[in-house]
Coordinates of C-alpha atoms in Angstrom, one line a residue:
Chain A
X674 CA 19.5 1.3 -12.6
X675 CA 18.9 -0.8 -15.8
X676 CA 15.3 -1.5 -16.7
X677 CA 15.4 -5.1 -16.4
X678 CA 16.6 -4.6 -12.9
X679 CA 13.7 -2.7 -12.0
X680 CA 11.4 -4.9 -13.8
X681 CA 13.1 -7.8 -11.4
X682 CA 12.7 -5.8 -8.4
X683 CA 9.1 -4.9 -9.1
X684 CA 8.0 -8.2 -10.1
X685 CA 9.7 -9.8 -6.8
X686 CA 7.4 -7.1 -4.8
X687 CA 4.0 -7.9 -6.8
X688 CA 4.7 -11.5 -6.0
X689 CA 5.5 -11.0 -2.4
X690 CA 1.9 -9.9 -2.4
X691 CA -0.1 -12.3 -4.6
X692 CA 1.8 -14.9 -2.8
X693 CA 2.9 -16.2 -6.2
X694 CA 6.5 -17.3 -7.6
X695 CA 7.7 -14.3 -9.6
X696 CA 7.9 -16.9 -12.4
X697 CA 4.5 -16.9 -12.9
X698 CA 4.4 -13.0 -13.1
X699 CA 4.8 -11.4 -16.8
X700 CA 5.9 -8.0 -17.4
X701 CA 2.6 -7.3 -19.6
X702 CA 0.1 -8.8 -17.2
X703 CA -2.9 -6.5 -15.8
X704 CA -2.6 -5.9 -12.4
X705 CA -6.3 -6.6 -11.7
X706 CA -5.8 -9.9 -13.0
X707 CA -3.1 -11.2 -10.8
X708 CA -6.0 -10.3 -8.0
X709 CA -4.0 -8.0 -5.8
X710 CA -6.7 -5.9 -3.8
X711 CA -6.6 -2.4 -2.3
X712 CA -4.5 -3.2 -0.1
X713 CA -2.2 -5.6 -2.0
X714 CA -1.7 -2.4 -3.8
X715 CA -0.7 0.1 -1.3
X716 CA 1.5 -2.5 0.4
X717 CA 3.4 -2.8 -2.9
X718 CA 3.8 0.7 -3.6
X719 CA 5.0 1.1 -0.1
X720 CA 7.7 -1.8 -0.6
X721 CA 8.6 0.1 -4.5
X722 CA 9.0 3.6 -2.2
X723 CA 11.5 1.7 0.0
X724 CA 13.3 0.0 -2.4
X725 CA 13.8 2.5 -5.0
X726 CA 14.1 5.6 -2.7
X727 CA 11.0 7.6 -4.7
X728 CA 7.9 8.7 -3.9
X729 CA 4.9 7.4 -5.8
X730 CA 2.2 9.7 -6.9
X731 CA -0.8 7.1 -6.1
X732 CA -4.2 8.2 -4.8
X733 CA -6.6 5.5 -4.4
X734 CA -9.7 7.9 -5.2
X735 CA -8.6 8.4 -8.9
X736 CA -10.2 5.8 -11.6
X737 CA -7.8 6.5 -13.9
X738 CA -4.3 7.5 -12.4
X739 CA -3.0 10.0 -15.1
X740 CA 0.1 10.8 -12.5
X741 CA 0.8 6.5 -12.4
X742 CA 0.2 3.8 -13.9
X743 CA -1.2 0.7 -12.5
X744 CA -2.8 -1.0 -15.0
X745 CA -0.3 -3.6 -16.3
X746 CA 2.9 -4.3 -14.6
X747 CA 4.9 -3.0 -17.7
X748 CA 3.5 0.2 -16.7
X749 CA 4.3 0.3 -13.0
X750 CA 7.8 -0.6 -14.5
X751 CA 8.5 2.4 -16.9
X752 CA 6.6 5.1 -14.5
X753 CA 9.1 3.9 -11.8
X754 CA 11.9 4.2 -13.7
X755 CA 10.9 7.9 -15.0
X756 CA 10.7 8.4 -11.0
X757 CA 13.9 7.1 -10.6
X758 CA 15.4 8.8 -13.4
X759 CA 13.7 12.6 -12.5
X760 CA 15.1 11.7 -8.9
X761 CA 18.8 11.2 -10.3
Chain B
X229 CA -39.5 1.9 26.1
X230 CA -38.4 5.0 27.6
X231 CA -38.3 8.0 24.8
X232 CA -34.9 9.8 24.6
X233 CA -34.7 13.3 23.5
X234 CA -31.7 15.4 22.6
X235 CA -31.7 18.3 25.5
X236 CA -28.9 20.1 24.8
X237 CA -25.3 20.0 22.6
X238 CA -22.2 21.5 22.0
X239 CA -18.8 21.1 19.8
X240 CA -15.6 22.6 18.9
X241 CA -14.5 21.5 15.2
X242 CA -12.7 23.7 12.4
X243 CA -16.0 25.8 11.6
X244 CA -16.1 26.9 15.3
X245 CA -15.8 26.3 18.4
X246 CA -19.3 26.2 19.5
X247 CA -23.0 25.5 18.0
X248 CA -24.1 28.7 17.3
X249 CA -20.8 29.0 14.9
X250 CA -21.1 25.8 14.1
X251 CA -24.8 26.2 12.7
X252 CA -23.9 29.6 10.5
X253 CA -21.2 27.9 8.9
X254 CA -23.7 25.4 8.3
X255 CA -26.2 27.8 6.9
X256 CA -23.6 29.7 4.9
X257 CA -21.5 26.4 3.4
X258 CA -18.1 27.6 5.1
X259 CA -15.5 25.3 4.6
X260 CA -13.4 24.7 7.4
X261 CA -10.4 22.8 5.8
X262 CA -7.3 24.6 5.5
X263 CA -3.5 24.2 5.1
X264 CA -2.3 22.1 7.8
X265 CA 0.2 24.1 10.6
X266 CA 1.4 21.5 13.0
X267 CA 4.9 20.3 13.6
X268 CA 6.6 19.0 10.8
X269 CA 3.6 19.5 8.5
X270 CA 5.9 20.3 5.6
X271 CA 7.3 16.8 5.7
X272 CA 4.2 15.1 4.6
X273 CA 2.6 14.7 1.1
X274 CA -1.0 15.8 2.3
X275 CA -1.0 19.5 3.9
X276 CA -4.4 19.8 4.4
X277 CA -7.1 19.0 7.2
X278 CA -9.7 20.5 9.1
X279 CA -8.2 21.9 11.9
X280 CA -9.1 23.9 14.7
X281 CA -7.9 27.6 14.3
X282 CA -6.7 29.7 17.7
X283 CA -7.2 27.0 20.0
X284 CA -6.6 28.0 23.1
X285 CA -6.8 25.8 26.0
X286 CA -5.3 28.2 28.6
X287 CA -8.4 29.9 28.4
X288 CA -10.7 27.4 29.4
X289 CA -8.5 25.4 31.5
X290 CA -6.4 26.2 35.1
X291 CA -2.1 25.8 34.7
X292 CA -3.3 22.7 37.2
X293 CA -5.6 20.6 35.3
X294 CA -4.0 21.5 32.0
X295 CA -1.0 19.0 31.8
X296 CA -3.9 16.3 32.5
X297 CA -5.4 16.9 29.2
X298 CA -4.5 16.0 25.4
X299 CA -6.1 18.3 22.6
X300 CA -8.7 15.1 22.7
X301 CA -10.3 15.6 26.1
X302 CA -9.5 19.5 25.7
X303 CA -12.4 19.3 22.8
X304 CA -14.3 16.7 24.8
X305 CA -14.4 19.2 28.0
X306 CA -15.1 22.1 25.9
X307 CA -18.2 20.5 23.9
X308 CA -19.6 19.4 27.1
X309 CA -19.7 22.2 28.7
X310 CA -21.5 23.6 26.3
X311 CA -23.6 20.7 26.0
X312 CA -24.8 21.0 29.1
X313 CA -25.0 24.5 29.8
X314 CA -27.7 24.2 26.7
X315 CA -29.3 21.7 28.4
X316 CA -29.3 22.8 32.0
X317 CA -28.8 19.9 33.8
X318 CA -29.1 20.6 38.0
X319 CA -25.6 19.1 39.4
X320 CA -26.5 16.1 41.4
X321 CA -27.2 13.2 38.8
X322 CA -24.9 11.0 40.6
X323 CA -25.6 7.7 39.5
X324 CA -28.5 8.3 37.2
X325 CA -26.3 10.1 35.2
X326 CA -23.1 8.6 32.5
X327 CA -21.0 9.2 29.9
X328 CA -20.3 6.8 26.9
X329 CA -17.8 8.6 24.2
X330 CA -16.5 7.7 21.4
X331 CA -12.9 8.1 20.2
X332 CA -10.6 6.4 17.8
X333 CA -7.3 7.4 18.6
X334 CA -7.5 8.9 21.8
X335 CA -4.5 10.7 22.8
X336 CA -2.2 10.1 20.2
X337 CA -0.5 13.6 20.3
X338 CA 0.6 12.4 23.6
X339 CA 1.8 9.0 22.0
X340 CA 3.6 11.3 19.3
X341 CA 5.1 13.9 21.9
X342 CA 6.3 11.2 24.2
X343 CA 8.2 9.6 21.3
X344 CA 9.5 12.0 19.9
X345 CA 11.3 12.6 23.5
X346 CA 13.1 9.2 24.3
X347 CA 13.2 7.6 20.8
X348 CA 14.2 10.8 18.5
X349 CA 15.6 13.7 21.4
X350 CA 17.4 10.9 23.1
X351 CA 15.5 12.4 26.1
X352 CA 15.1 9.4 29.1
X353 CA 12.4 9.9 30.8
X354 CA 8.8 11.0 30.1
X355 CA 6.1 13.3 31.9
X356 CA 4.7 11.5 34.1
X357 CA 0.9 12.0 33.1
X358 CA 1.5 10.3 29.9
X359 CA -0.8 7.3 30.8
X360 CA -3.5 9.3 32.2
X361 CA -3.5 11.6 29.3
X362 CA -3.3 9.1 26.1
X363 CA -5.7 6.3 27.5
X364 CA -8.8 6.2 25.5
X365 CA -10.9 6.7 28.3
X366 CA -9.6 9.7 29.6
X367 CA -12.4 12.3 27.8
X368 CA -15.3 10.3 29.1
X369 CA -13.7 10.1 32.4
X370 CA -13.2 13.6 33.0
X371 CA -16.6 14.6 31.6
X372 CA -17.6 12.2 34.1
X373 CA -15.5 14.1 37.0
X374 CA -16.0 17.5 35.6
X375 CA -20.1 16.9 35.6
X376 CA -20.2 14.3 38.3
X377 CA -22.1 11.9 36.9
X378 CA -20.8 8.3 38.7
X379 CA -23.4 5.8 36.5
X380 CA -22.3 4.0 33.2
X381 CA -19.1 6.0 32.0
X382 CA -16.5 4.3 29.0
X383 CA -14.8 4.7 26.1
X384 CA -16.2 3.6 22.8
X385 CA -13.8 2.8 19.6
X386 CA -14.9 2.0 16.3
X387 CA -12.8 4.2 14.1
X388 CA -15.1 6.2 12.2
X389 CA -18.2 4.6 13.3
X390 CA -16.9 5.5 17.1
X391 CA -18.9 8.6 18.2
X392 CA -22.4 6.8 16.4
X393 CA -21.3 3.4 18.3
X394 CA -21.5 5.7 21.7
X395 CA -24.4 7.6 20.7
X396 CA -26.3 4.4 20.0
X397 CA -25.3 2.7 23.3
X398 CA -25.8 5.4 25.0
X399 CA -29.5 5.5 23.8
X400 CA -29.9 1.8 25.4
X401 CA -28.6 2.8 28.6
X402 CA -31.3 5.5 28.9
X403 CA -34.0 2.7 27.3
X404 CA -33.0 0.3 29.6
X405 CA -33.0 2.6 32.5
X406 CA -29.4 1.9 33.5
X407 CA -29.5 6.1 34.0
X408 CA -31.5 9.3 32.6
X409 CA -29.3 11.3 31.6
X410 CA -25.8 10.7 29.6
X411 CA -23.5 12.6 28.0
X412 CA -22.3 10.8 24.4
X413 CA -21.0 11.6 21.1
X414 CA -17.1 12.0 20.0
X415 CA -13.6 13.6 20.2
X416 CA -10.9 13.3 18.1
X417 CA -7.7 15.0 17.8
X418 CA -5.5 13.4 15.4
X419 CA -4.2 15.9 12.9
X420 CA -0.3 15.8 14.3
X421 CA 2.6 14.6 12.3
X422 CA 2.0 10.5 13.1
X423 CA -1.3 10.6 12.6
X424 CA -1.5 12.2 9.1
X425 CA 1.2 10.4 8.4
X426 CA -0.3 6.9 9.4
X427 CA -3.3 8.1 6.8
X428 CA -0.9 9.0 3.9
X429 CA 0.0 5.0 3.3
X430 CA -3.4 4.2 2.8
X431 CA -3.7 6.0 -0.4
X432 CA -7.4 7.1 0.3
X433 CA -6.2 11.0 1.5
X434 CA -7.5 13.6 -1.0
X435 CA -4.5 16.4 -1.6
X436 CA -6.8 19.1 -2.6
X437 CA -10.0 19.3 -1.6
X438 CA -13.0 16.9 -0.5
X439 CA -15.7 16.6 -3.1
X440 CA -18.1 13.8 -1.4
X441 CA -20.1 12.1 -4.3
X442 CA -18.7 14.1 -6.7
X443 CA -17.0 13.3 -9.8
X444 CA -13.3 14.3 -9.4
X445 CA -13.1 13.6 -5.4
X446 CA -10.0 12.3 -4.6
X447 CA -10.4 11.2 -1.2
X448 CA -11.0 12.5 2.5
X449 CA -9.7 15.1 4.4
X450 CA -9.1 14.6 8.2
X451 CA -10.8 16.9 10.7
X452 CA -10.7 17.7 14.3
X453 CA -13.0 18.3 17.4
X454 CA -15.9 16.8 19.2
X455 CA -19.5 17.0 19.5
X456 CA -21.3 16.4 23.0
X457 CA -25.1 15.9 23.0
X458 CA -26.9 15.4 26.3
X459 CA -29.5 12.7 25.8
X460 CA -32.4 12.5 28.0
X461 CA -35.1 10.3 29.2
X462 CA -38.0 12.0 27.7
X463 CA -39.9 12.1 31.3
X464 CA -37.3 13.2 33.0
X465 CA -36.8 16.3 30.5
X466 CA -40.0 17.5 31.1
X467 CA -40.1 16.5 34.5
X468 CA -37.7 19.3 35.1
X469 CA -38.7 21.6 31.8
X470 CA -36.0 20.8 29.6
X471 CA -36.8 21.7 26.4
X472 CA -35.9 18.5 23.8
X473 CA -34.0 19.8 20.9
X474 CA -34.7 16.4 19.3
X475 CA -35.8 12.8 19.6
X476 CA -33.9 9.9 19.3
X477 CA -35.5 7.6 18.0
X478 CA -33.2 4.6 17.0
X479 CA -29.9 3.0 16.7
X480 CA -28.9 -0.2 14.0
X481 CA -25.7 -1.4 14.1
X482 CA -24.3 -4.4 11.8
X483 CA -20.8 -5.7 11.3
X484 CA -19.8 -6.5 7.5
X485 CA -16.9 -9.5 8.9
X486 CA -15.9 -9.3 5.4
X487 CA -12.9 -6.7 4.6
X488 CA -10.7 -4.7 6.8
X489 CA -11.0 -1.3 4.8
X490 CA -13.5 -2.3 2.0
X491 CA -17.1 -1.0 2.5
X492 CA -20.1 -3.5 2.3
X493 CA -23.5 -2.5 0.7
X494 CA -25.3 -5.4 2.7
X495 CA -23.7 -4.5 5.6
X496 CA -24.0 -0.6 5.4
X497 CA -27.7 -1.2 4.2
X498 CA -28.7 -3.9 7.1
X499 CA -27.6 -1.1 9.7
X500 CA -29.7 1.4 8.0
X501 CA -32.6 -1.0 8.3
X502 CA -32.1 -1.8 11.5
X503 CA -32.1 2.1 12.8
X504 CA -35.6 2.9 11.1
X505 CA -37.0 -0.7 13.0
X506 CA -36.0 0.5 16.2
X507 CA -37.1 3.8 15.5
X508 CA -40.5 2.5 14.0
X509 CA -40.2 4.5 10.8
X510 CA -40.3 3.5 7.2
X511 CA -37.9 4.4 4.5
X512 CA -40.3 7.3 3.3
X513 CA -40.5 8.8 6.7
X514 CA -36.6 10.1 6.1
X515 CA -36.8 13.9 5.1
X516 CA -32.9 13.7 5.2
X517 CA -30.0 11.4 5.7
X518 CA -26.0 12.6 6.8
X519 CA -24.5 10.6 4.6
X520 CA -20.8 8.9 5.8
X521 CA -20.0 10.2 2.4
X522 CA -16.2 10.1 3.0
X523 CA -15.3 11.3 -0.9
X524 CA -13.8 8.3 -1.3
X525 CA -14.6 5.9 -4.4
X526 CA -15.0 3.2 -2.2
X527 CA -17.3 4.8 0.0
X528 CA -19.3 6.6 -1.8
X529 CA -19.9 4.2 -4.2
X530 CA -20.8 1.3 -1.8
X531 CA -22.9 3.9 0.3
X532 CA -25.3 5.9 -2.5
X533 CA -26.0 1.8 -3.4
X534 CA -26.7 0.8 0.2
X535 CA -29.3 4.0 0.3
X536 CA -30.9 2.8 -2.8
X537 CA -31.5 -0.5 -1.8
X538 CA -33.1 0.3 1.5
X539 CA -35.0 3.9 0.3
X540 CA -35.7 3.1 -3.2
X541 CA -36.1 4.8 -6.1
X542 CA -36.8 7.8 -4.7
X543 CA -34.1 8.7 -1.7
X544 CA -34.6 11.0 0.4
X545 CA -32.0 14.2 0.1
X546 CA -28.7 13.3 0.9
X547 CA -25.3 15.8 2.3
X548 CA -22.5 14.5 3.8
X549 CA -20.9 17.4 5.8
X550 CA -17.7 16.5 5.6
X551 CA -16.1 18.8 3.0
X552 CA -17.4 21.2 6.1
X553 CA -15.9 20.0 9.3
X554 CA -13.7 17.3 7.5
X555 CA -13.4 13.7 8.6
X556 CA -13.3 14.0 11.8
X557 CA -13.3 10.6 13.1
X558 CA -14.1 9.3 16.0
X559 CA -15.9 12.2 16.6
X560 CA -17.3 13.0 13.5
X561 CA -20.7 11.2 14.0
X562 CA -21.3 13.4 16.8
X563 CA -20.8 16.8 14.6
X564 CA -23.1 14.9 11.7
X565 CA -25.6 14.6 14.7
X566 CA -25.2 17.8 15.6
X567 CA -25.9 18.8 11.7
X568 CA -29.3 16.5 11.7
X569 CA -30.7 18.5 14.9
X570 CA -30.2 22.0 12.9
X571 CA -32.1 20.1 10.0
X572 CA -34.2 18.8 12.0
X573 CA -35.3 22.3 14.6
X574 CA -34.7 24.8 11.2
X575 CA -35.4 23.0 8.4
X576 CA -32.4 23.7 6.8
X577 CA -30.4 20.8 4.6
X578 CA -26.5 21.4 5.0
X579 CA -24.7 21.2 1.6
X580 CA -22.0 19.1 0.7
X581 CA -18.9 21.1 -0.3
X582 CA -16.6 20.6 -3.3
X583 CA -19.6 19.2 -5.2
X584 CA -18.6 19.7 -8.9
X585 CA -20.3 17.2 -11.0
X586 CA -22.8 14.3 -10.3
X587 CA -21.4 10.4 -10.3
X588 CA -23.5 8.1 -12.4
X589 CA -22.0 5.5 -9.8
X590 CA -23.4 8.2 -6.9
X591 CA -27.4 8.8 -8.3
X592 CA -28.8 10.1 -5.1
X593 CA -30.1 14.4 -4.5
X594 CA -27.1 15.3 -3.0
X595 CA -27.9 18.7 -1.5
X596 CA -24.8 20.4 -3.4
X597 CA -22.8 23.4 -2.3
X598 CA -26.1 25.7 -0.7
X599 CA -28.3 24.5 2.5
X600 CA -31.2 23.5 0.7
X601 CA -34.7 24.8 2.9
X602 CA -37.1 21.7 3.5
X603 CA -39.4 20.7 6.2
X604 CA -37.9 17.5 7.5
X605 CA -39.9 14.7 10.4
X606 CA -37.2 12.8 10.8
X607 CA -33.4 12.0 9.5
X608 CA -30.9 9.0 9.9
X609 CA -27.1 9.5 9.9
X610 CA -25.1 6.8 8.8
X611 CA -21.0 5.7 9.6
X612 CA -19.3 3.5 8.5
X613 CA -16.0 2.5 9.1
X614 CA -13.1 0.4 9.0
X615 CA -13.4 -2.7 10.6
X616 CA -16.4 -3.3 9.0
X617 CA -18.6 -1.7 11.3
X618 CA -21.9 -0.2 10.4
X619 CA -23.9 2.4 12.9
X620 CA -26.8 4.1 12.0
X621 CA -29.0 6.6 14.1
X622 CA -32.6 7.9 13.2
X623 CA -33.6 11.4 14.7
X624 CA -37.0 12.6 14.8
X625 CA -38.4 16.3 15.4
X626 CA -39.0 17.1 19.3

């Protein structure tokens, strides 16, 4: 699966959440800022766990998440294509 | 108002299946959490809990009554007959005696088990005892039969705030004189396939250990069991020479209406309040508090802030047994009762587990990995659970 195919798919689930047009949504933006809460959060990594067929390593309890990151949507991008890719 | 003593208790949970068990664990720091051995455990991404080990309910149960019980009322049954054996309570009470428990999922390995036959075994029909079995009610109602007490009897569900919710309303029942006696507290039994599962998606499970206010926690771990205390109108404990393990001495209970899952200071701290009011104690009374101390960030952020607000700068010592007995719950306020009665009648703190590091977000005396030896008047014990919903119980020495 190309990147910008998974960039697509992930930005149509972040918007799905923030209730937002996935125009509005850019690759480099911080998570945080697009105000999704906790639960915004798990919902979407649920939907990116269904779509993709992975499993992401997310714990809710770690401030920084060394196993995925969640900090920009650029980042949730790249670590779920290198779960994609380690699945293949 | 009517005094209400603690008169006698009992509990089955991971550290053992009984108080005196239960209280060396306690005195030693045994961790009761463990790879998890259930059906279909390997398919899940968390494989560990706090279950119980060697169950065996064909011990304390006839071939007859056993298909009536889930592992839920199993605990519930076992506790209180503990519970009351402790207390020695004549048979009789009738009416003046009740039973308010709390639970949050009730009999959900019945739920799991009976689904698993028609939807994945393609089986068609189910036992016929499934109703009886998973209804929420079903391990206050057969405390009620099993110790025939016919006054106020129900089911209380909070989630995790469930077995203080009962505790606490079972306190007014007593104080109001609705009965003298009642049998309260919690039983949960939810460490099955379904139920782990349903926790996984939430993101708050920790895969490795639980390290309550502790830098490096990564979450809770889910226990099992129940804890049945036997709470008594002081007069009518000594009326019949019941000795009172306990006092107690108040109940606050606040809701946050804010956020589903989030934790609230306000609220959390408003329900701390509101137990030391009804108790008539002030914040410096508190020789202890059982923390709700989950190990989640959330939590134990929102809570060691809630703590400071209402004790302080200087808290009293704070342990959340939980890295013990594990999350159990709608039961788990009942065990963390159970743990304030020891500190309370020995004057012995239990530690909190897994502690590695202190929080800067977390700057309470956490009484870390030992049982720490104080002299302690009186001690709240807080939960707080999702929902929103606060419930806090003071305990005072007997």
């Amino acid at each position: 699966m190309e990147r910008a195919e998974i960039e697509a798919a992930v930005i149509a689930i972040l918007a799905k959440q923030l209730l937002l047009p996935p125009g509005e949504i850019s690759p480099d933006a911080r998570i945080d800022e697009l105000g999704l809460d906790s639960l915004g959060k798990v919902e979407a990594i649920f939907a990116m766990e269904e779509r993709f067929g992975i499993h992401v390593p997310f714990n809710a309890n770690a401030p920084d998440q060394p196993e995925f990151d969640f900090s920009t949507v650029g980042g949730v991008v790249r670590d779920v294509e290198a779960l994609i890719a380690h699945k293949g | 108002m009517r005094r209400v003593v603690i008169t006698g208790i009992g509990t089955v949970n991971a550290l053992a299946q009984d108080v005196p068990g239960t209280f060396a664990a306690f005195r030693a720091g045994r961790c009761g959490i463990g790879p998890l051995t259930f059906r279909d455990a390997e398919r899940l991404s968390i494989r560990i809990g706090a279950e119980l080990r060697n169950w065996r309910p064909e011990a304390s149960f006839s071939a007859k009554d056993l298909p009536l019980y889930d592992r839920v009322t199993q605990y519930a049954l076992v506790a209180g007959a503990e519970a009351v054996a402790m207390a020695g309570l004549p048979m009789g009470l009738g009416p003046r005696g009740g039973v308010i428990l709390g639970t949050a999922a009730g009999g959900i390995q019945t739920w799991e088990e009976s689904y698993r036959a028609v939807f994945a075994e393609g089986r068609s029909r189910v036992s016929p005892l499934v109703v009886p079995r998973l209804m929420l009610n079903a391990p206050a109602s057969h405390l009620s039969i099993r110790h025939g007490l016919t006054g106020p009897v129900l089911a209380v569900s909070s989630a995790c705030a469930s077995a203080n919710h009962a505790m606490g309303l079972a306190l007014q029942q007593i104080r109001a004189g609705a009965a003298d006696v009642m049998l309260t507290g919690g039983a949960e039994a939810m460490l099955c396939f379904g139920g782990v599962k349903a926790w996984e998606g939430l993101r708050v499970l920790a895969p490795d250990a639980c390290r309550p206010f502790s830098l490096g926690r990564r979450g809770m771990v889910i226990g099992d069991g129940a804890g049945v205390l036997v709470f008594e109108a002081e007069e009518h404990a000594r009326a019949r020479g019941a000795v009172p393990l306990a006092e107690v001495a108040g109940f606050g209970m606040t809701a946050d209406a804010a956020d589903i899952v989030a934790p609230n200071v306000a609220g959390a701290a408003r329900a701390m309040r509101a137990a030391l009011r009804d108790a008539g104690m002030a914040p410096q009374d508190l020789g202890y508090i059982n923390a709700h101390g989950t190990g989640t960030l959330a939590n134990d952020r929102a809570e060691s802030a809630a703590i400071l607000e209402v004790c302080g700068v200087a808290p009293p010592p704070v342990s959340s047994t939980k890295a013990m007995h594990g999350h159990a719950i709608g039961a788990t306020g009942a065990l963390e009762a159970i743990a304030c009665v020891q500190a309370l009648r020995e004057g012995l703190l239990p530690p909190t587990l897994g502690f590695e590091a202190a929080d800067p977000d977390c700057p309470l005396d956490i009484v870390a990995l030992h049982a720490r030896p104080a002299r302690v008047e009186a001690a709240l014990s807080n939960a707080f659970a999702f929902g929103g919903l606060n419930a806090v119980l003071a305990f005072r020495r007997a």
